Short mmCIF file of C-alpha atoms and ligand atoms in Angstrom, two decimals:
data_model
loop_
_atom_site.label_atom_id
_atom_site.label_comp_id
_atom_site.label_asym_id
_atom_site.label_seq_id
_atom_site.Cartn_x
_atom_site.Cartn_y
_atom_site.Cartn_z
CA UNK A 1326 0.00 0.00 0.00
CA UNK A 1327 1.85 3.45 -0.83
CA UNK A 1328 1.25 6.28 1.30
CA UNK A 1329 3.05 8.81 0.21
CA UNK A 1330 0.95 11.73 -2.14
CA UNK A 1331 3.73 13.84 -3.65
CA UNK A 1332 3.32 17.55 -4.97
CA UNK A 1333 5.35 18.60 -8.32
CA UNK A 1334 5.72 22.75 -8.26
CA UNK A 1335 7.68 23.24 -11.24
CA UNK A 1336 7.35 27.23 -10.45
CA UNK A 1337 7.31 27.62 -6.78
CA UNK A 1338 6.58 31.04 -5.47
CA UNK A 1339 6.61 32.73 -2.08
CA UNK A 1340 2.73 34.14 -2.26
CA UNK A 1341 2.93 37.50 -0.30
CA UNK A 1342 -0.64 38.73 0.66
CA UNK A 1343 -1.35 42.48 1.06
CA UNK A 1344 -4.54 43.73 2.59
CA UNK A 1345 -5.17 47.35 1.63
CA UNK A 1346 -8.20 49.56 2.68
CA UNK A 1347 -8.95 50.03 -1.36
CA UNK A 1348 -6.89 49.51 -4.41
CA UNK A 1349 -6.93 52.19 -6.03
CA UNK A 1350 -4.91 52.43 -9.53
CA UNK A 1351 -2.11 55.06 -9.68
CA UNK A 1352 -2.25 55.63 -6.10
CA UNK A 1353 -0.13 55.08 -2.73
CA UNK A 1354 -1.48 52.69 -0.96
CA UNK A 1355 -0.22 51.44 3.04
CA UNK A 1356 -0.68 47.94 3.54
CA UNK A 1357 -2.69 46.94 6.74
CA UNK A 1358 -1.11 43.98 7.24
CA UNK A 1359 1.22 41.49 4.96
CA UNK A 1360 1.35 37.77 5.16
CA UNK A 1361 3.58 35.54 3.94
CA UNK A 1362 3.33 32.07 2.69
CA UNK A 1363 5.72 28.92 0.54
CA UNK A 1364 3.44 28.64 -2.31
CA UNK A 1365 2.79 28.37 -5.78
CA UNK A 1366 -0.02 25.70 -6.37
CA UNK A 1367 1.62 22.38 -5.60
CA UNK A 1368 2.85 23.75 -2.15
CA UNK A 1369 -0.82 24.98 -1.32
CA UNK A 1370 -2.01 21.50 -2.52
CA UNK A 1371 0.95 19.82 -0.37
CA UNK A 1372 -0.01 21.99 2.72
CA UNK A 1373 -3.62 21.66 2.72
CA UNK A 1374 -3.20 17.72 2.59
CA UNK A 1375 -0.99 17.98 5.91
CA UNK A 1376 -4.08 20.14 7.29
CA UNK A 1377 -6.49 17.71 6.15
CA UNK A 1378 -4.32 14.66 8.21
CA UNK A 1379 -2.77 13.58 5.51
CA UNK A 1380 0.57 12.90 7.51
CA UNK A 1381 2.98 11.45 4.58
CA UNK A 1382 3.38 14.58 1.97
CA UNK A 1383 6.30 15.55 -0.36
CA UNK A 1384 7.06 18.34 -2.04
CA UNK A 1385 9.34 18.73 -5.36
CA UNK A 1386 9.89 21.13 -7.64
CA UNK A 1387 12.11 23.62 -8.64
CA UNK A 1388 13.49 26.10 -5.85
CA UNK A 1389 16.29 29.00 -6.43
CA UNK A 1390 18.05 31.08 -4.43
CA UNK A 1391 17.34 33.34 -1.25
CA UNK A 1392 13.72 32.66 -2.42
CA UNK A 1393 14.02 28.80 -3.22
CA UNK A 1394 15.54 28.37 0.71
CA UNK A 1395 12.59 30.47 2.11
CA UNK A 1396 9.97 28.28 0.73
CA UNK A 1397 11.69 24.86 1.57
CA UNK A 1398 12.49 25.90 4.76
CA UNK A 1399 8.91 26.90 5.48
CA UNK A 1400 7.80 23.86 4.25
CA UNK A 1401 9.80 21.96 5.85
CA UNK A 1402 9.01 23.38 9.51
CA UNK A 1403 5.34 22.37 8.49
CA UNK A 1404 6.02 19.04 8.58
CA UNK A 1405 6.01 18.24 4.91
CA UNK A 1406 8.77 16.77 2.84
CA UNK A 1407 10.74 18.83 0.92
CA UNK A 1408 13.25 17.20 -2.00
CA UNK A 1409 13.21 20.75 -4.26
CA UNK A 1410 16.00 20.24 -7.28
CA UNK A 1411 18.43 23.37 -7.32
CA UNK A 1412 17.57 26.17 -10.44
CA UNK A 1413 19.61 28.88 -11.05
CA UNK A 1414 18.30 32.70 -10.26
CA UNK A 1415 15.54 33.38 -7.95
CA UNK A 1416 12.44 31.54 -7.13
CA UNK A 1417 9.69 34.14 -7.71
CA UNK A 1418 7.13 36.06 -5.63
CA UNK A 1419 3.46 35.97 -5.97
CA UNK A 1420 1.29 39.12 -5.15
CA UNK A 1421 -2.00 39.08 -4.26
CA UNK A 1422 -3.31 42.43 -2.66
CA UNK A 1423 -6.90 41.91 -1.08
CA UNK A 1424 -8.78 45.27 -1.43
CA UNK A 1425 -10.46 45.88 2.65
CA UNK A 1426 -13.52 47.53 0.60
CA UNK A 1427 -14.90 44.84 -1.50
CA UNK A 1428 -12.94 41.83 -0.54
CA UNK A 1429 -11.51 41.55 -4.50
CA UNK A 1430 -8.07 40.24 -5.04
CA UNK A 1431 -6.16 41.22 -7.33
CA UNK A 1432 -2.80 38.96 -8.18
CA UNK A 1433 0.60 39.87 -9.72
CA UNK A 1434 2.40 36.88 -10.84
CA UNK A 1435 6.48 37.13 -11.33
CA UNK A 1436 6.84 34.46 -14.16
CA UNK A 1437 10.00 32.51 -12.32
CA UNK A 1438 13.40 31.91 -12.82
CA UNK A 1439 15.25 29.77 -15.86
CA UNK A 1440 15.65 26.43 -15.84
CA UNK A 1441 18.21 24.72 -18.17
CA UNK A 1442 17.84 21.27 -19.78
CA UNK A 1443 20.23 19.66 -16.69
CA UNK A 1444 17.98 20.82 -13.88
CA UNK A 1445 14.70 19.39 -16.05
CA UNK A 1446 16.86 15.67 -15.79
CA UNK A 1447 17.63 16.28 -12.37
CA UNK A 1448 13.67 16.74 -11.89
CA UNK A 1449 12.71 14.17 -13.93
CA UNK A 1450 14.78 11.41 -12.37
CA UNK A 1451 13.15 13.11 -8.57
CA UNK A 1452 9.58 12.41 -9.72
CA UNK A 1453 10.21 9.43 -11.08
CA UNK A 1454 12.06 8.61 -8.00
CA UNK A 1455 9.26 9.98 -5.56
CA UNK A 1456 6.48 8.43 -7.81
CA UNK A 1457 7.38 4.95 -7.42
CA UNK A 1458 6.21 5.26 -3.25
CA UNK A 1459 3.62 7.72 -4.38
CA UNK A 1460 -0.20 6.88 -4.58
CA UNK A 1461 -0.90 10.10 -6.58
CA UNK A 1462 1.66 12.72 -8.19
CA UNK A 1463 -0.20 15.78 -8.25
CA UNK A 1464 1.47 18.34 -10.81
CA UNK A 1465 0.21 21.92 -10.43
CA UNK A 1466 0.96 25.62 -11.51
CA UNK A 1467 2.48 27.62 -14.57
CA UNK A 1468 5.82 26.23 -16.03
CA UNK A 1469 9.16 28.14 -15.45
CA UNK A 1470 11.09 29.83 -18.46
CA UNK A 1471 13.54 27.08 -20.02
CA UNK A 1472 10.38 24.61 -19.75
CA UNK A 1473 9.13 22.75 -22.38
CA UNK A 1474 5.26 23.05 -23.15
CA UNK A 1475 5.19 18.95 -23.28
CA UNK A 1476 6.88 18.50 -20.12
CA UNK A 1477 4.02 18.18 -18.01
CA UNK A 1478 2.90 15.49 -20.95
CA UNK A 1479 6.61 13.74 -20.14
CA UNK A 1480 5.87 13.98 -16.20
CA UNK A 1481 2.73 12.35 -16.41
CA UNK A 1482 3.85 9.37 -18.55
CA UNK A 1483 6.76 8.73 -15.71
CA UNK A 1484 4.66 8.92 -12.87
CA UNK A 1485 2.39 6.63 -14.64
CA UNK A 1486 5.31 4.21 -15.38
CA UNK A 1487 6.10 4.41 -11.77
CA UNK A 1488 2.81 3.08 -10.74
CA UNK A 1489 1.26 6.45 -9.39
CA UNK A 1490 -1.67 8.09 -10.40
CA UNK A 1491 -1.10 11.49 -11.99
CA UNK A 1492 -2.96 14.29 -11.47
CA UNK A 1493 -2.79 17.44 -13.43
CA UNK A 1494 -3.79 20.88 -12.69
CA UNK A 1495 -2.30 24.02 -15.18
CA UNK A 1496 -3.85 25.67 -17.73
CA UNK A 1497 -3.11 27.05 -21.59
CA UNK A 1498 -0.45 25.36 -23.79
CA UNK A 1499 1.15 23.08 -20.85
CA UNK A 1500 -2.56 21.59 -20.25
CA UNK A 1501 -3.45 21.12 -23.69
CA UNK A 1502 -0.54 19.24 -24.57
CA UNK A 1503 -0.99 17.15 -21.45
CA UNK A 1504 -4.14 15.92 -22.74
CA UNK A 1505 -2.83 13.26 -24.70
CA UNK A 1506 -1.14 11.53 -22.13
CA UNK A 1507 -4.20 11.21 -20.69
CA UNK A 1508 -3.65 12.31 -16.38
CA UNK A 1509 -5.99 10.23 -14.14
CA UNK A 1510 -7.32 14.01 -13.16
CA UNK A 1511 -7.63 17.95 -14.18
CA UNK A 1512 -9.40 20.53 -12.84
CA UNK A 1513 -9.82 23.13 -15.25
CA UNK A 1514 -11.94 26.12 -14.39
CA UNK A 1515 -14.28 27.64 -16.76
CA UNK A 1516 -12.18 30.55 -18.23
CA UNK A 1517 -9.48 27.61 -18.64
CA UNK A 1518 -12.03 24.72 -20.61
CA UNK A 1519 -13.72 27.04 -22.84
CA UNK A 1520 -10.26 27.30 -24.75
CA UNK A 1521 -9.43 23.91 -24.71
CA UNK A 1522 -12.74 23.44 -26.67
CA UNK A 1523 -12.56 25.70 -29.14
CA UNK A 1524 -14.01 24.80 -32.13
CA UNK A 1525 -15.82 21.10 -30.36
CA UNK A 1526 -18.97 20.53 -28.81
CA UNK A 1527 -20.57 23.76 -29.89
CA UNK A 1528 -19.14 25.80 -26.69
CA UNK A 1529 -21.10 23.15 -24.89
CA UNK A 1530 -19.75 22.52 -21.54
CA UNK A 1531 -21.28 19.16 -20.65
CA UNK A 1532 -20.10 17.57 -24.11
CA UNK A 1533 -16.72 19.44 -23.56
CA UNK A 1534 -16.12 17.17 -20.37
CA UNK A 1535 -17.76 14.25 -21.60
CA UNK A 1536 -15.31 14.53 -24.55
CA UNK A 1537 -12.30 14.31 -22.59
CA UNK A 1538 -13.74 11.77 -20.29
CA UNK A 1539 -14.32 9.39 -22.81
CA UNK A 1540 -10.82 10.21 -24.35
CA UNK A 1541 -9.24 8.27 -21.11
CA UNK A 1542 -9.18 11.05 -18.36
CA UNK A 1543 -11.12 9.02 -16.00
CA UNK A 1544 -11.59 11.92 -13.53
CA UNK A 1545 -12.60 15.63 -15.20
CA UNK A 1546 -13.97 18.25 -12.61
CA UNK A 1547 -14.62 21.84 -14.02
CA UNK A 1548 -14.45 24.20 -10.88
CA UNK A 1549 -17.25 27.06 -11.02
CA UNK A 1550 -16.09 29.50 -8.72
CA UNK A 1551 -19.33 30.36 -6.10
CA UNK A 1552 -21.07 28.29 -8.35
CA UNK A 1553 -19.52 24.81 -7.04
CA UNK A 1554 -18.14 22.25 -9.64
CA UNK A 1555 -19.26 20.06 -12.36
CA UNK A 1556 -17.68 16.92 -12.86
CA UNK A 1557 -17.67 13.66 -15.13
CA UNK A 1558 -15.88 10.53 -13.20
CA UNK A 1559 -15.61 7.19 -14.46
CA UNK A 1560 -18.56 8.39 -17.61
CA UNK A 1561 -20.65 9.31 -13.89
CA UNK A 1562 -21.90 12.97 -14.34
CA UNK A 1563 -22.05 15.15 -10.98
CA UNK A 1564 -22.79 18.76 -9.92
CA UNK A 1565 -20.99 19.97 -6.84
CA UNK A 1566 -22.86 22.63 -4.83
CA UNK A 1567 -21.72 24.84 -2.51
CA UNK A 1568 -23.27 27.36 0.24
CA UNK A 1569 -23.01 30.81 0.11
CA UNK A 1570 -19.90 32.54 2.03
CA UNK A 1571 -18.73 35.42 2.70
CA UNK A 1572 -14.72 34.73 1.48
CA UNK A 1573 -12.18 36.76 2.69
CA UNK A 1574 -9.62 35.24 0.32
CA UNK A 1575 -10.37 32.97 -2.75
CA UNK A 1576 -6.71 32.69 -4.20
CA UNK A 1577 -5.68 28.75 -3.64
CA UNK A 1578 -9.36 27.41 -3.50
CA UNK A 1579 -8.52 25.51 -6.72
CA UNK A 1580 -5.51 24.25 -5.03
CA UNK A 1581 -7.49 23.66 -1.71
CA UNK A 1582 -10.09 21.75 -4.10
CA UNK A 1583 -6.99 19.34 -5.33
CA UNK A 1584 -5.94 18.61 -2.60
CA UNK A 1585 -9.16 17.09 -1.06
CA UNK A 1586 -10.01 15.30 -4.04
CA UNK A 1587 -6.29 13.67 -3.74
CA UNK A 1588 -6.64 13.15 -0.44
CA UNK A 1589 -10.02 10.48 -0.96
CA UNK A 1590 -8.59 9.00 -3.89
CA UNK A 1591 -5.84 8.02 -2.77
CA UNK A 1592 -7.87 6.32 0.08
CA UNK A 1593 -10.07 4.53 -2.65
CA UNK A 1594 -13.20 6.48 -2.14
CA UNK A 1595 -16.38 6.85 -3.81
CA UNK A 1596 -16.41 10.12 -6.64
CA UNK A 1597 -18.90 11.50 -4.47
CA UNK A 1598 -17.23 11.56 -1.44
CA UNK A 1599 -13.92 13.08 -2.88
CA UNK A 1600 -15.95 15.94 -4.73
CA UNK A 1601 -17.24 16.56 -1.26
CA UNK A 1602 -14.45 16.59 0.64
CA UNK A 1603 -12.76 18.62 -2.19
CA UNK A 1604 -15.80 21.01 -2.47
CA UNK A 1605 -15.43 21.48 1.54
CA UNK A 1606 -11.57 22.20 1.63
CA UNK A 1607 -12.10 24.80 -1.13
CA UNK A 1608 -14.57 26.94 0.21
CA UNK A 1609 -12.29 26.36 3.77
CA UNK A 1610 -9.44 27.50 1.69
CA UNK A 1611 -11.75 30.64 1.17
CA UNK A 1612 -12.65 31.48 4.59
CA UNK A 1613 -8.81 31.83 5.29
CA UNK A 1614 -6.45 35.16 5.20
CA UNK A 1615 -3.86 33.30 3.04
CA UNK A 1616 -3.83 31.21 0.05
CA UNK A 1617 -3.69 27.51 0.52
CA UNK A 1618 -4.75 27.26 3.88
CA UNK A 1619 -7.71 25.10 5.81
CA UNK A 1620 -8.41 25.20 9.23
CA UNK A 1621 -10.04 21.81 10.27
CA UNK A 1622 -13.07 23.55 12.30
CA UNK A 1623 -14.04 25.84 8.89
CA UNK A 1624 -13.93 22.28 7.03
CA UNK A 1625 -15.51 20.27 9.51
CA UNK A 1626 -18.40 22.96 9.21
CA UNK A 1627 -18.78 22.62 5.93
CA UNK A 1628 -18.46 19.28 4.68
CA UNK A 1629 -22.27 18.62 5.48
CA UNK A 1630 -23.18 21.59 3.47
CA UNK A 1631 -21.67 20.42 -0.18
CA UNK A 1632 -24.01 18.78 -1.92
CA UNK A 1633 -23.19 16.08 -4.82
CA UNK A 1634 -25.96 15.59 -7.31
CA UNK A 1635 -26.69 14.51 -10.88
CA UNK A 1636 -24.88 17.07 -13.52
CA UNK A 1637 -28.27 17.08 -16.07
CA UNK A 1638 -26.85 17.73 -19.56
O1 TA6 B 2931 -3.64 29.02 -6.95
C1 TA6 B 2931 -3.14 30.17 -6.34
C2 TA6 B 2931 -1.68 30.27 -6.57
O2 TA6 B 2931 -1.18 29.10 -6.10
C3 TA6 B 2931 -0.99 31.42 -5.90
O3 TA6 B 2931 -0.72 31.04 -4.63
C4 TA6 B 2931 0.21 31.70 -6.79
O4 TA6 B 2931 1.37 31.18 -6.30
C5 TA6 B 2931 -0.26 31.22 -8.13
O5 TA6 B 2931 -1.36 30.36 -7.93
C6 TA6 B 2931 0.69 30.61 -9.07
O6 TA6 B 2931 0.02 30.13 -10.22
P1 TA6 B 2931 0.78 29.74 -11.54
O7 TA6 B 2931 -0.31 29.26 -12.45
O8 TA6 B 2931 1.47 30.97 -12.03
O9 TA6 B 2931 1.76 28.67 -11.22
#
């Protein structure tokens, strides 16, 4: 039985969080208070497993410089493995400055350091490595400069060959050439499907997922922000719904979302029961100042408020 669920952050970020009284464009603005957090999404996805009691959790990735030994030392003193590979430059920084007024976020994303073709081995052989103990591999977030747009596609078919069930969550060029290697899960959100589908299933969103479910992606949840999540498991259609909350920060829900759907499938549950305890860490994730954070009384809360019904095309 393998225990371990390992994280893949190819672009690893510290996330800083600023909370300002209102953002206001072309203005100087005093921050009321500033947070600091390892993130990027596999981190969020790697911490919010911890949270959830999932006790055996790696992290990989690529980390660099003062930035790169910030975030693996963080996540190290949260009790979560941390086997980064060495890039050169700087890891990057994340911005996300929560207006007080209206709650809004609005996120400024550094695109990363450059990774050369010897660091993408080194990485390689570490997943591989790291898969073959792993239940799921769980590959999230933008792709570093130096990247190849098929190397998700290359991950997947390693973690596969190691026996682990991949999991894929990106968006744009990286996810659509990951489709044909066919992860065991994505989680595209809307904005993200629709382009994926361009041109198929008449902008249609129920054939959209239906058409990659039948093209071997056995698990395909679309995440609709307050709206809760559609999904298509195993041909299975479901709609996720959510209660009404007053967020104070939605940046990492997706990432929340992963994580509890890795968390029951790597336990062998029902699709039901991992789209609720997915649904329930997200809108946790939400009720949190930082991104990529549950607190186990928030989810305990509201895991008997998702509900899982039929998705009726
Ligand atoms: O999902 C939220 C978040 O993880 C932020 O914490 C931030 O680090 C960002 O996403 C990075 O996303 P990217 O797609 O650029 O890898």
């Amino acid at each position: 039985m393998r225990d371990t669920i390992t994280t893949v952050t190819l672009n690893a970020a510290i996330d800083k969080t600023y909370y300002v009284p209102a953002l206001v464009k072309g203005t100087v603005m005093r921050a009321t208070e500033v947070l600091s957090m390892a993130g990027g999404k596999g981190v969020n996805v790697a911490r919010v497993l911890h949270q959830l009691g999932h006790s055996d959790v790696v992290a990989t990735g690529f980390a660099a410089g003062y930035n790169g030994r910030f975030l693996v030392d963080r996540i190290r003193e949260s009790g979560i493995g941390a086997e980064f590979v060495e890039a050169n430059g700087e890891s990057r920084l994340c911005l996300n400055f929560i207006d007080a007024a209206d709650s809004s976020s609005t996120e400024i994303l550094e695109p990363g350091p450059q990774v050369e073709d010897e660091h993408i081995a080194a990485l390689k052989s570490k997943v591989s490595e790291l898969a073959q103990r792993s239940a799921v591999v769980v590959l999230s977030g933008s792709l570093p400069k130096g990247a190849p747009p098929s190397l998700y596609a290359e991950l997947i078919e390693l973690v596969r060959a190691s026996g682990a069930e991949p999991f894929l969550d990106t968006s744009g060029a990286p996810l659509a050439q990951a489709l044909a290697a066919k992860p065991a899960f994505i989680k595209p959100n809307e904005d993200e499907i629709v382009p994926l589908l361009a041109g198929q299933c008449d902008g249609n969103l129920f054939e959209g997922v239906k058409s990659l479910s039948t093209h071997g992606i056995r698990n395909v949840v679309v995440t609709l922000g307050g709206d809760g999540a559609a999904a298509i498991v195993d041909g299975a259609a479901y709609r996720v719904t959510i209660p009404k909350l007053q967020a104070v920060n939605t940046v990492g829900c997706g990432d929340a979302f992963v994580a509890g759907y890795a968390y029951g499938s790597s336990r062998g549950w029902s699709a039901e029961a991992c789209l609720r305890h997915a649904a329930a860490a997200g809108c946790a994730n939400a009720l949190s100042t930082v991104a990529g954070d549950v607190k186990a009384n928030d989810f305990e809360a509201l895991l008997p408020r998702i509900t899982i019904g039929e998705w009726l095309a």
